[in-house]
């Protein structure tokens, strides 16, 4: 088992509840077409990103309470972040009091972080939109892994967090409420 990933005696990640196993560990350095990139994995770097972030655009936000993005958006707002939902299927509606935009280009204000709730096979489009929007960082949610897209974001100067959830990381890292 790779060092740095907290697991109990059962081999289960204490923060996500997911079982460990063979394969790529999210903290490992990854190669994409010969270029090396490293999504943020250092707790201090992730904490710093969360502390400097104020405005989050959430791609794949849902108005359905049973969806993870619905609860994560509420938790982020409760912590003090402004979360702008993006979902073309429900554009023009409101989620947790915020207007839902069709895409990032419509937002028209600076975005610190783009939180991506999309399947891995389509996450690259969202990352490319984040790059084009001038966002400072992209955050690919739990189980959302697109190494090529992460490499493009890093090459464009964005910070990248992959296969993590900010609603889990905030209390784990002791991030103070945003004012």
mmCIF file of C-alpha atoms in Angstrom:
data_model
loop_
_atom_site.group_PDB
_atom_site.id
_atom_site.type_symbol
_atom_site.label_atom_id
_atom_site.label_comp_id
_atom_site.label_asym_id
_atom_site.label_seq_id
_atom_site.Cartn_x
_atom_site.Cartn_y
_atom_site.Cartn_z
ATOM 1 C CA UNK A 1 0.000 0.000 0.000
ATOM 2 C CA UNK A 2 1.316 3.442 -0.905
ATOM 3 C CA UNK A 3 2.363 5.691 1.942
ATOM 4 C CA UNK A 4 0.342 8.750 2.784
ATOM 5 C CA UNK A 5 -3.158 7.316 2.336
ATOM 6 C CA UNK A 6 -4.851 6.781 5.688
ATOM 7 C CA UNK A 7 -6.405 3.351 5.893
ATOM 8 C CA UNK A 8 -7.711 1.342 8.790
ATOM 9 C CA UNK A 9 -6.843 -2.264 9.497
ATOM 10 C CA UNK A 10 -9.488 -3.291 6.957
ATOM 11 C CA UNK A 11 -7.702 -1.451 4.128
ATOM 12 C CA UNK A 12 -10.565 1.042 3.794
ATOM 13 C CA UNK A 13 -9.848 4.752 3.291
ATOM 14 C CA UNK A 14 -11.041 6.437 6.500
ATOM 15 C CA UNK A 15 -12.209 9.571 4.653
ATOM 16 C CA UNK A 16 -14.020 8.113 1.667
ATOM 17 C CA UNK A 17 -14.985 4.663 2.954
ATOM 18 C CA UNK A 18 -13.661 3.126 -0.258
ATOM 19 C CA UNK A 19 -11.602 -0.032 -0.239
ATOM 20 C CA UNK A 20 -7.979 0.147 -1.266
ATOM 21 C CA UNK A 21 -6.482 -2.073 -3.860
ATOM 22 C CA UNK A 22 -3.919 -2.488 -6.566
ATOM 23 C CA UNK A 23 -3.572 0.069 -9.300
ATOM 24 C CA UNK A 24 -2.718 3.738 -9.536
ATOM 25 C CA UNK A 25 -2.782 5.525 -6.226
ATOM 26 C CA UNK A 26 -4.040 9.076 -6.547
ATOM 27 C CA UNK A 27 -0.891 10.447 -4.941
ATOM 28 C CA UNK A 28 1.470 8.971 -7.501
ATOM 29 C CA UNK A 29 3.186 10.953 -10.177
ATOM 30 C CA UNK A 30 1.618 10.252 -13.557
ATOM 31 C CA UNK A 31 2.959 10.399 -17.094
ATOM 32 C CA UNK A 32 0.920 11.685 -20.029
ATOM 33 C CA UNK A 33 2.611 11.425 -23.420
ATOM 34 C CA UNK A 34 6.039 11.674 -21.813
ATOM 35 C CA UNK A 35 5.191 14.752 -19.715
ATOM 36 C CA UNK A 36 4.992 14.399 -15.942
ATOM 37 C CA UNK A 37 2.317 16.065 -13.909
ATOM 38 C CA UNK A 38 1.253 15.768 -10.312
ATOM 39 C CA UNK A 39 -2.248 16.725 -9.213
ATOM 40 C CA UNK A 40 -2.189 18.400 -5.820
ATOM 41 C CA UNK A 41 -1.941 15.699 -3.193
ATOM 42 C CA UNK A 42 -0.012 17.424 -0.429
ATOM 43 C CA UNK A 43 -2.501 18.258 2.344
ATOM 44 C CA UNK A 44 -0.947 21.692 2.878
ATOM 45 C CA UNK A 45 -1.264 22.562 -0.826
ATOM 46 C CA UNK A 46 -4.894 21.406 -0.951
ATOM 47 C CA UNK A 47 -5.681 23.344 2.232
ATOM 48 C CA UNK A 48 -4.052 26.474 0.781
ATOM 49 C CA UNK A 49 -6.116 26.120 -2.398
ATOM 50 C CA UNK A 50 -9.332 25.782 -0.389
ATOM 51 C CA UNK A 51 -8.371 28.784 1.790
ATOM 52 C CA UNK A 52 -7.659 31.062 -1.177
ATOM 53 C CA UNK A 53 -10.794 30.034 -3.090
ATOM 54 C CA UNK A 54 -13.917 32.181 -2.837
ATOM 55 C CA UNK A 55 -15.919 31.460 -6.008
ATOM 56 C CA UNK A 56 -16.534 27.924 -7.245
ATOM 57 C CA UNK A 57 -18.290 26.980 -10.483
ATOM 58 C CA UNK A 58 -19.808 23.513 -10.159
ATOM 59 C CA UNK A 59 -20.148 21.707 -13.493
ATOM 60 C CA UNK A 60 -22.737 18.970 -13.230
ATOM 61 C CA UNK A 61 -24.634 20.577 -10.362
ATOM 62 C CA UNK A 62 -27.999 18.910 -9.821
ATOM 63 C CA UNK A 63 -31.315 20.105 -8.453
ATOM 64 C CA UNK A 64 -32.093 16.577 -7.253
ATOM 65 C CA UNK A 65 -31.457 16.118 -3.508
ATOM 66 C CA UNK A 66 -30.429 12.487 -4.065
ATOM 67 C CA UNK A 67 -27.429 13.503 -6.195
ATOM 68 C CA UNK A 68 -24.021 14.028 -4.536
ATOM 69 C CA UNK A 69 -23.505 17.418 -6.221
ATOM 70 C CA UNK A 70 -26.654 18.772 -4.539
ATOM 71 C CA UNK A 71 -25.338 18.021 -1.053
ATOM 72 C CA UNK A 72 -21.760 19.058 -1.805
ATOM 73 C CA UNK A 73 -22.955 22.401 -3.166
ATOM 74 C CA UNK A 74 -24.951 23.021 0.024
ATOM 75 C CA UNK A 75 -21.968 22.109 2.226
ATOM 76 C CA UNK A 76 -19.645 24.412 0.284
ATOM 77 C CA UNK A 77 -22.142 27.286 0.568
ATOM 78 C CA UNK A 78 -22.538 26.653 4.301
ATOM 79 C CA UNK A 79 -18.763 26.924 4.610
ATOM 80 C CA UNK A 80 -18.872 30.376 2.989
ATOM 81 C CA UNK A 81 -18.031 29.745 -0.659
ATOM 82 C CA UNK A 82 -20.054 31.227 -3.482
ATOM 83 C CA UNK A 83 -20.979 28.220 -5.637
ATOM 84 C CA UNK A 84 -22.284 28.877 -9.140
ATOM 85 C CA UNK A 85 -24.068 25.854 -10.621
ATOM 86 C CA UNK A 86 -23.495 24.916 -14.271
ATOM 87 C CA UNK A 87 -25.793 22.438 -15.993
ATOM 88 C CA UNK A 88 -27.214 22.922 -19.500
ATOM 89 C CA UNK A 89 -30.164 20.631 -18.765
ATOM 90 C CA UNK A 90 -31.534 22.916 -16.050
ATOM 91 C CA UNK A 91 -30.080 26.302 -17.111
ATOM 92 C CA UNK A 92 -32.229 29.180 -15.919
ATOM 93 C CA UNK A 93 -33.396 27.336 -12.812
ATOM 94 C CA UNK A 94 -32.024 27.892 -9.295
ATOM 95 C CA UNK A 95 -30.185 25.516 -6.952
ATOM 96 C CA UNK A 96 -29.695 26.582 -3.328
ATOM 97 C CA UNK A 97 -30.562 30.156 -4.333
ATOM 98 C CA UNK A 98 -28.041 30.383 -7.190
ATOM 99 C CA UNK A 99 -28.949 30.788 -10.867
ATOM 100 C CA UNK A 100 -27.932 27.779 -12.977
ATOM 101 C CA UNK A 101 -25.816 28.660 -16.010
ATOM 102 C CA UNK A 102 -25.683 26.728 -19.266
ATOM 103 C CA UNK A 103 -21.872 26.797 -19.405
ATOM 104 C CA UNK A 104 -18.850 28.484 -17.839
ATOM 105 C CA UNK A 105 -18.602 31.085 -20.612
ATOM 106 C CA UNK A 106 -21.960 32.566 -19.533
ATOM 107 C CA UNK A 107 -20.880 33.282 -15.969
ATOM 108 C CA UNK A 108 -19.019 36.506 -16.756
ATOM 109 C CA UNK A 109 -17.138 36.858 -13.478
ATOM 110 C CA UNK A 110 -13.845 35.472 -12.159
ATOM 111 C CA UNK A 111 -13.878 31.832 -11.076
ATOM 112 C CA UNK A 112 -11.328 30.583 -8.594
ATOM 113 C CA UNK A 113 -12.073 26.874 -8.871
ATOM 114 C CA UNK A 114 -14.146 24.660 -11.160
ATOM 115 C CA UNK A 115 -15.544 21.616 -9.349
ATOM 116 C CA UNK A 116 -16.341 18.876 -11.868
ATOM 117 C CA UNK A 117 -19.142 16.386 -11.265
ATOM 118 C CA UNK A 118 -18.972 14.593 -14.611
ATOM 119 C CA UNK A 119 -18.034 11.075 -15.676
ATOM 120 C CA UNK A 120 -14.341 10.565 -16.335
ATOM 121 C CA UNK A 121 -14.931 9.997 -20.063
ATOM 122 C CA UNK A 122 -16.431 13.503 -20.487
ATOM 123 C CA UNK A 123 -14.540 15.379 -17.769
ATOM 124 C CA UNK A 124 -11.955 16.580 -20.295
ATOM 125 C CA UNK A 125 -14.511 18.871 -21.927
ATOM 126 C CA UNK A 126 -15.198 20.487 -18.559
ATOM 127 C CA UNK A 127 -11.476 20.890 -17.873
ATOM 128 C CA UNK A 128 -10.997 22.534 -21.280
ATOM 129 C CA UNK A 129 -13.877 24.918 -20.509
ATOM 130 C CA UNK A 130 -12.241 25.730 -17.154
ATOM 131 C CA UNK A 131 -8.972 26.533 -18.912
ATOM 132 C CA UNK A 132 -10.794 28.763 -21.422
ATOM 133 C CA UNK A 133 -12.703 30.539 -18.628
ATOM 134 C CA UNK A 134 -9.516 31.643 -16.893
ATOM 135 C CA UNK A 135 -10.215 29.648 -13.731
ATOM 136 C CA UNK A 136 -7.301 29.273 -11.336
ATOM 137 C CA UNK A 137 -7.916 25.614 -10.483
ATOM 138 C CA UNK A 138 -9.900 22.511 -11.419
ATOM 139 C CA UNK A 139 -11.164 19.918 -8.981
ATOM 140 C CA UNK A 140 -12.209 16.527 -10.337
ATOM 141 C CA UNK A 141 -14.524 14.797 -7.891
ATOM 142 C CA UNK A 142 -14.149 11.330 -6.353
ATOM 143 C CA UNK A 143 -13.730 8.672 -9.047
ATOM 144 C CA UNK A 144 -13.396 11.327 -11.768
ATOM 145 C CA UNK A 145 -9.989 10.652 -13.289
ATOM 146 C CA UNK A 146 -8.772 12.097 -16.575
ATOM 147 C CA UNK A 147 -5.002 12.285 -16.572
ATOM 148 C CA UNK A 148 -4.777 13.850 -20.040
ATOM 149 C CA UNK A 149 -7.170 16.641 -19.062
ATOM 150 C CA UNK A 150 -5.317 17.169 -15.773
ATOM 151 C CA UNK A 151 -2.052 17.488 -17.698
ATOM 152 C CA UNK A 152 -3.623 20.078 -20.043
ATOM 153 C CA UNK A 153 -4.881 22.076 -17.069
ATOM 154 C CA UNK A 154 -1.523 21.987 -15.340
ATOM 155 C CA UNK A 155 0.249 22.977 -18.575
ATOM 156 C CA UNK A 156 -2.128 25.961 -18.790
ATOM 157 C CA UNK A 157 -1.113 27.021 -15.261
ATOM 158 C CA UNK A 158 -4.130 25.756 -13.321
ATOM 159 C CA UNK A 159 -3.847 23.900 -10.050
ATOM 160 C CA UNK A 160 -5.350 20.418 -10.309
ATOM 161 C CA UNK A 161 -6.986 18.213 -7.680
ATOM 162 C CA UNK A 162 -8.253 14.852 -8.872
ATOM 163 C CA UNK A 163 -10.268 12.021 -7.301
ATOM 164 C CA UNK A 164 -11.127 13.961 -4.138
ATOM 165 C CA UNK A 165 -14.122 15.836 -2.748
ATOM 166 C CA UNK A 166 -13.814 19.315 -1.213
ATOM 167 C CA UNK A 167 -16.660 18.546 1.209
ATOM 168 C CA UNK A 168 -14.487 15.751 2.628
ATOM 169 C CA UNK A 169 -11.193 17.657 2.470
ATOM 170 C CA UNK A 170 -12.462 20.819 4.234
ATOM 171 C CA UNK A 171 -13.136 19.196 7.619
ATOM 172 C CA UNK A 172 -10.270 16.716 7.251
ATOM 173 C CA UNK A 173 -7.778 19.555 6.719
ATOM 174 C CA UNK A 174 -9.376 21.947 9.201
ATOM 175 C CA UNK A 175 -10.153 24.676 6.669
ATOM 176 C CA UNK A 176 -11.728 27.599 8.521
ATOM 177 C CA UNK A 177 -15.055 28.986 7.255
ATOM 178 C CA UNK A 178 -14.654 31.453 4.393
ATOM 179 C CA UNK A 179 -15.513 35.036 5.243
#
